[in-house]
Short mmCIF file of C-alpha atoms in Angstrom, two decimals:
data_model
loop_
_atom_site.label_atom_id
_atom_site.label_comp_id
_atom_site.label_asym_id
_atom_site.label_seq_id
_atom_site.Cartn_x
_atom_site.Cartn_y
_atom_site.Cartn_z
CA MET A 613 0.09 0.10 0.21
CA VAL A 614 1.23 3.41 -0.88
CA GLU A 615 -0.34 4.79 1.84
CA ASP A 616 2.56 2.96 3.86
CA LYS A 617 5.62 5.20 2.77
CA TYR A 618 3.85 8.85 3.82
CA LYS A 619 5.11 8.67 7.20
CA LYS A 620 8.52 8.31 5.30
CA ILE A 621 8.31 11.02 3.73
CA LYS A 622 10.70 14.25 3.61
CA LEU A 623 10.64 15.64 0.61
CA ILE A 624 8.12 17.17 -2.00
CA THR A 625 9.57 17.76 -6.01
CA CYS A 626 7.35 18.20 -8.40
CA ASP A 627 7.13 18.79 -12.46
CA ILE A 628 6.20 22.41 -12.93
CA ASP A 629 4.31 23.17 -16.81
CA GLY A 630 1.84 20.47 -17.88
CA THR A 631 1.56 19.65 -14.24
CA LEU A 632 0.71 22.35 -12.49
CA MET A 633 0.14 24.89 -13.90
CA ASN A 634 0.54 25.87 -18.71
CA THR A 635 0.73 29.17 -18.39
CA ASN A 636 3.39 32.12 -16.03
CA ARG A 637 0.34 32.64 -13.73
CA LEU A 638 1.06 31.95 -9.98
CA LEU A 639 0.61 29.30 -7.55
CA SER A 640 -3.38 29.58 -6.24
CA GLU A 641 -3.25 30.29 -2.93
CA LYS A 642 -4.73 26.69 -1.92
CA PHE A 643 -1.31 25.20 -3.52
CA VAL A 644 0.72 27.28 -1.31
CA GLU A 645 -1.89 26.88 1.80
CA ILE A 646 -0.95 23.34 1.42
CA VAL A 647 2.45 23.42 0.81
CA LYS A 648 3.04 25.33 3.62
CA ASP A 649 1.04 22.93 6.50
CA LEU A 650 3.24 20.10 5.13
CA LYS A 651 6.21 22.18 5.98
CA ASP A 652 4.82 22.33 9.65
CA LEU A 653 4.41 18.48 9.27
CA GLY A 654 8.19 17.76 8.06
CA VAL A 655 7.40 17.78 4.56
CA GLN A 656 10.30 19.68 2.02
CA PHE A 657 8.40 21.12 -0.81
CA THR A 658 10.83 21.92 -4.23
CA PHE A 659 10.83 22.59 -7.91
CA ALA A 660 11.95 20.14 -10.69
CA SER A 661 11.37 21.59 -14.02
CA GLY A 662 12.04 21.91 -17.91
CA ARG A 663 12.33 26.20 -17.19
CA LEU A 664 14.87 28.68 -16.89
CA PRO A 665 15.64 29.18 -13.49
CA TYR A 666 14.28 33.21 -14.06
CA LYS A 667 10.86 31.36 -14.20
CA ILE A 668 11.24 29.45 -11.18
CA MET A 669 11.87 31.80 -9.08
CA PRO A 670 8.32 33.66 -8.74
CA LEU A 671 6.73 30.37 -7.23
CA VAL A 672 9.33 29.46 -5.01
CA SER A 673 9.03 33.06 -3.44
CA GLN A 674 5.17 32.23 -3.11
CA ILE A 675 5.86 29.14 -1.90
CA ASN A 676 8.92 30.57 0.73
CA SER A 677 11.01 28.39 -0.03
CA ASP A 678 14.76 28.19 0.04
CA LEU A 679 15.91 25.16 -0.94
CA PRO A 680 17.32 24.37 -3.86
CA PHE A 681 15.75 23.65 -7.07
CA VAL A 682 16.52 21.63 -10.67
CA ALA A 683 15.94 23.64 -13.28
CA CYS A 684 16.51 22.76 -17.30
CA ASN A 685 15.74 19.17 -16.41
CA GLY A 686 19.10 19.18 -14.04
CA GLY A 687 20.98 20.83 -15.62
CA CYS A 688 20.88 23.53 -13.24
CA ILE A 689 20.48 24.04 -9.16
CA PHE A 690 20.20 26.58 -7.95
CA GLN A 691 19.03 28.19 -4.62
CA ASN A 692 19.21 31.95 -2.91
CA GLU A 693 19.69 33.76 -6.86
CA LYS A 694 22.84 32.45 -7.68
CA PHE A 695 23.72 28.51 -9.47
CA LEU A 696 25.06 25.39 -7.40
CA LEU A 697 25.38 23.76 -11.05
CA LYS A 698 25.40 24.55 -14.55
CA LYS A 699 25.58 21.93 -17.03
CA MET A 700 26.48 23.13 -20.83
CA PHE A 701 27.08 21.77 -24.06
CA SER A 702 28.40 23.27 -27.05
CA ILE A 703 25.78 24.17 -29.58
CA ARG A 704 27.87 22.40 -32.74
CA ILE A 705 26.38 19.10 -31.72
CA LEU A 706 23.02 20.75 -32.91
CA ARG A 707 24.14 22.41 -36.54
CA GLU A 708 22.22 20.00 -38.45
CA VAL A 709 18.98 19.62 -36.51
CA ILE A 710 18.63 23.26 -35.82
CA ASN A 711 19.65 23.75 -39.85
CA LEU A 712 16.43 21.91 -40.65
CA SER A 713 14.42 22.75 -38.87
CA GLU A 714 15.27 26.28 -39.59
CA ILE A 715 13.85 25.16 -43.41
CA LEU A 716 10.94 23.33 -41.33
CA ASP A 717 9.81 26.81 -40.33
CA ASP A 718 10.00 25.50 -37.20
CA THR A 719 10.94 27.56 -33.43
CA ILE A 720 13.77 27.46 -32.05
CA LEU A 721 14.58 28.09 -28.60
CA TYR A 722 18.29 28.14 -26.97
CA SER A 723 19.76 29.05 -23.33
CA PHE A 724 22.70 30.46 -22.34
CA ASP A 725 24.00 32.84 -19.12
CA GLY A 726 20.36 32.84 -17.72
CA ILE A 727 17.62 34.01 -20.84
CA GLU A 728 16.37 32.04 -23.45
CA TYR A 729 16.56 32.93 -27.00
CA CYS A 730 14.30 32.42 -29.48
CA LEU A 731 16.21 31.75 -33.10
CA ARG A 732 14.50 33.84 -35.18
CA GLU A 733 10.97 34.32 -35.59
CA THR A 734 8.55 31.63 -36.79
CA LYS A 735 5.12 32.39 -37.88
CA GLU A 736 4.29 30.83 -34.47
CA SER A 737 6.49 32.29 -32.30
CA ALA A 738 5.00 35.85 -34.18
CA ILE A 739 1.70 34.65 -33.44
CA LYS A 740 2.60 34.58 -29.65
CA ARG A 741 4.32 37.61 -29.74
CA GLN A 742 1.53 38.97 -30.42
CA LYS A 743 -1.50 37.19 -28.43
CA ARG A 744 1.11 37.85 -24.76
CA GLY A 745 2.78 40.93 -25.93
CA SER A 746 6.08 39.58 -25.61
CA TYR A 747 8.46 35.97 -26.44
CA TYR A 748 11.64 35.66 -25.87
CA PRO A 749 13.55 38.07 -27.31
CA ILE A 750 15.22 37.03 -31.12
CA ARG A 751 19.07 35.85 -30.89
CA GLY A 752 20.98 34.39 -34.09
CA ILE A 753 23.74 31.96 -33.81
CA GLU A 754 26.98 33.94 -35.78
CA ASN A 755 29.10 31.65 -38.06
CA GLU A 756 32.06 32.15 -35.44
CA GLU A 757 30.04 30.94 -32.54
CA TRP A 758 28.66 27.80 -33.86
CA GLU A 759 32.52 26.10 -32.69
CA LYS A 760 32.94 27.58 -29.12
CA LEU A 761 29.05 29.24 -27.89
CA LYS A 762 27.67 26.71 -25.02
CA ILE A 763 24.25 26.36 -24.28
CA LEU A 764 22.40 25.13 -21.45
CA LYS A 765 19.27 23.76 -23.51
CA LEU A 766 17.60 24.15 -27.04
CA ASN A 767 14.17 23.38 -27.94
CA ILE A 768 12.11 23.32 -30.48
CA LEU A 769 9.20 23.43 -31.06
CA SER A 770 7.34 21.85 -34.52
CA ASN A 771 5.74 23.56 -37.06
CA LYS A 772 4.59 19.91 -38.48
CA SER A 773 6.02 16.96 -36.59
CA ILE A 774 9.12 16.38 -35.07
CA SER A 775 9.17 13.05 -36.28
CA LEU A 776 10.47 15.24 -39.35
CA LEU A 777 13.75 15.50 -37.29
CA LYS A 778 13.78 11.58 -36.65
CA ASN A 779 17.28 11.14 -38.85
CA GLN A 780 18.94 14.48 -37.25
CA LEU A 781 17.87 13.92 -33.74
CA ASP A 782 18.96 9.90 -33.79
CA ALA A 783 22.32 10.82 -34.64
CA ILE A 784 23.23 13.23 -32.19
CA LYS A 785 21.96 10.14 -29.54
CA ASP A 786 24.78 9.94 -28.04
CA GLU A 787 26.03 12.86 -27.13
CA VAL A 788 23.17 14.47 -25.97
CA GLU A 789 19.88 13.40 -23.70
CA ILE A 790 17.04 14.65 -25.54
CA THR A 791 13.20 14.11 -24.55
CA TYR A 792 10.35 14.15 -26.89
CA TYR A 793 6.85 15.80 -25.92
CA GLY A 794 3.86 14.41 -28.06
CA ASP A 795 4.54 14.53 -31.68
CA PHE A 796 5.01 18.49 -31.26
CA GLY A 797 8.43 19.32 -29.40
CA VAL A 798 11.87 18.54 -27.96
CA GLU A 799 14.08 19.41 -25.68
CA ILE A 800 18.17 18.77 -25.71
CA VAL A 801 20.28 18.93 -22.95
CA PRO A 802 23.69 17.66 -22.23
CA LYS A 803 24.45 14.03 -21.94
CA GLY A 804 23.94 11.90 -18.45
CA VAL A 805 21.21 15.59 -17.57
CA ASN A 806 18.29 14.86 -15.78
CA LYS A 807 16.33 15.76 -13.04
CA LEU A 808 17.16 12.10 -11.02
CA THR A 809 20.97 13.65 -11.24
CA GLY A 810 19.86 17.34 -10.29
CA ILE A 811 17.49 15.91 -7.52
CA LYS A 812 20.68 13.67 -5.71
CA GLN A 813 22.38 16.63 -6.06
CA ILE A 814 20.35 18.13 -3.98
CA ILE A 815 19.75 16.17 -1.35
CA GLU A 816 23.13 15.03 -0.89
CA HIS A 817 22.92 17.56 1.61
CA MET A 818 19.38 17.02 3.18
CA ASN A 819 19.74 14.29 4.68
CA VAL A 820 16.93 12.61 3.13
CA SER A 821 17.38 9.67 0.48
CA LEU A 822 15.40 8.67 -2.77
CA ASP A 823 12.97 6.09 -0.82
CA GLU A 824 12.11 9.32 1.46
CA ILE A 825 11.10 11.39 -1.76
CA ILE A 826 7.39 12.22 -3.48
CA VAL A 827 8.06 12.93 -6.49
CA ILE A 828 4.90 14.69 -8.93
CA GLY A 829 5.04 14.59 -12.85
CA ASP A 830 2.98 13.80 -16.79
CA ASN A 831 6.14 13.82 -19.02
CA GLU A 832 8.47 11.25 -20.15
CA ASN A 833 11.14 14.17 -18.52
CA ASP A 834 9.66 12.72 -15.26
CA LEU A 835 10.30 9.07 -15.97
CA GLU A 836 14.12 8.74 -14.42
CA LEU A 837 13.15 10.22 -11.23
CA LEU A 838 8.89 9.20 -10.61
CA ARG A 839 11.01 5.08 -11.13
CA ASN A 840 13.74 6.19 -8.55
CA VAL A 841 12.19 7.72 -5.59
CA GLY A 842 9.78 6.41 -2.41
CA ILE A 843 6.11 7.03 -3.98
CA GLY A 844 5.54 8.34 -7.67
CA VAL A 845 1.79 10.59 -8.31
CA ALA A 846 1.17 10.92 -11.57
CA VAL A 847 -1.99 13.65 -12.60
CA GLN A 848 -4.67 12.64 -14.60
CA ASN A 849 -3.65 14.02 -18.13
CA ALA A 850 0.10 12.41 -17.66
CA THR A 851 0.90 10.56 -20.53
CA GLN A 852 0.32 7.09 -20.27
CA GLU A 853 4.54 5.79 -19.96
CA ILE A 854 4.32 8.74 -17.02
CA LYS A 855 0.38 6.50 -15.59
CA GLU A 856 1.97 3.30 -15.60
CA CYS A 857 5.10 3.10 -13.83
CA SER A 858 3.53 5.78 -10.64
CA ASN A 859 2.24 4.83 -7.14
CA PHE A 860 -0.87 6.90 -7.68
CA VAL A 861 -2.58 8.78 -10.58
CA THR A 862 -4.97 11.72 -9.62
CA GLU A 863 -8.36 12.24 -10.68
CA ASN A 864 -8.00 15.53 -11.19
CA CYS A 865 -5.40 16.98 -13.60
CA GLY A 866 -2.87 19.76 -13.10
CA GLU A 867 -2.30 21.87 -9.98
CA GLU A 868 -6.20 20.30 -9.01
CA GLY A 869 -4.70 16.61 -9.78
CA VAL A 870 -1.62 18.00 -7.65
CA ILE A 871 -3.59 19.56 -4.47
CA GLU A 872 -5.97 16.15 -4.93
CA PHE A 873 -2.84 14.34 -3.69
CA LEU A 874 -1.52 17.02 -0.94
CA GLU A 875 -4.03 17.19 0.66
CA ILE A 876 -4.67 12.77 0.74
CA LEU A 877 -0.92 13.16 2.15
CA ARG A 878 -1.59 16.35 4.72
CA ASN A 879 -4.92 14.10 5.66
CA TYR A 880 -2.63 11.36 5.99
CA LEU A 881 -0.24 13.21 8.37
CA LYS A 882 -1.99 14.87 10.57
CA GLY A 883 -3.72 12.18 11.82
#
């Protein structure tokens, strides 16, 4: 029974996009209240996300946490406005993938120096910029940068189908870590980097073991964590693979699903 493991739990780590929220909005008051209650009961909370640190910090401030968190799918660990760990890789590895993506008019986002850039304006990025009033700044890659520029991660938002990049992505799969988001997107980070490696770095200094952790997620980039911790939780909108490797699947989607599970945990710990 999964309930038998609740009393051992010392840390909850939660994905953000698709799990906790789908936009840049802030967390609900109800969620913040439950996280505070769990902290009072001895259970800490942190994030493990593909986002860059600057997009996670407002949420960290909301829950008043001073714990480190995982960003860039394990490529960064960030705490108190500074990087504790930052792994980068050469953009040169991705040149063929990027070249074809540009031909396909895919939106390409890449990150370094803590900033996320759009390689060039596409039809899709222009629509988002108009709708939102802002979008990622445009920054092309100069010829001389292909050999020397190191990045934190690269995202491709497909205009048609990410499968059109299959040959190019297969050619570099031994040099980088690739996470697919259905048929519409892909994220690439340095080899050997994932959320599990990031969380292992964090708990090394916390007197917490993997089996004392709950992970809440929804997609492929949560798999390694879910398979290696005490309790894995999938929100209802998670992929089938994520649901199958989790101990608990919520009845609700997104933030409502996360709150649903956290309330169960809180009630159990309160007795």
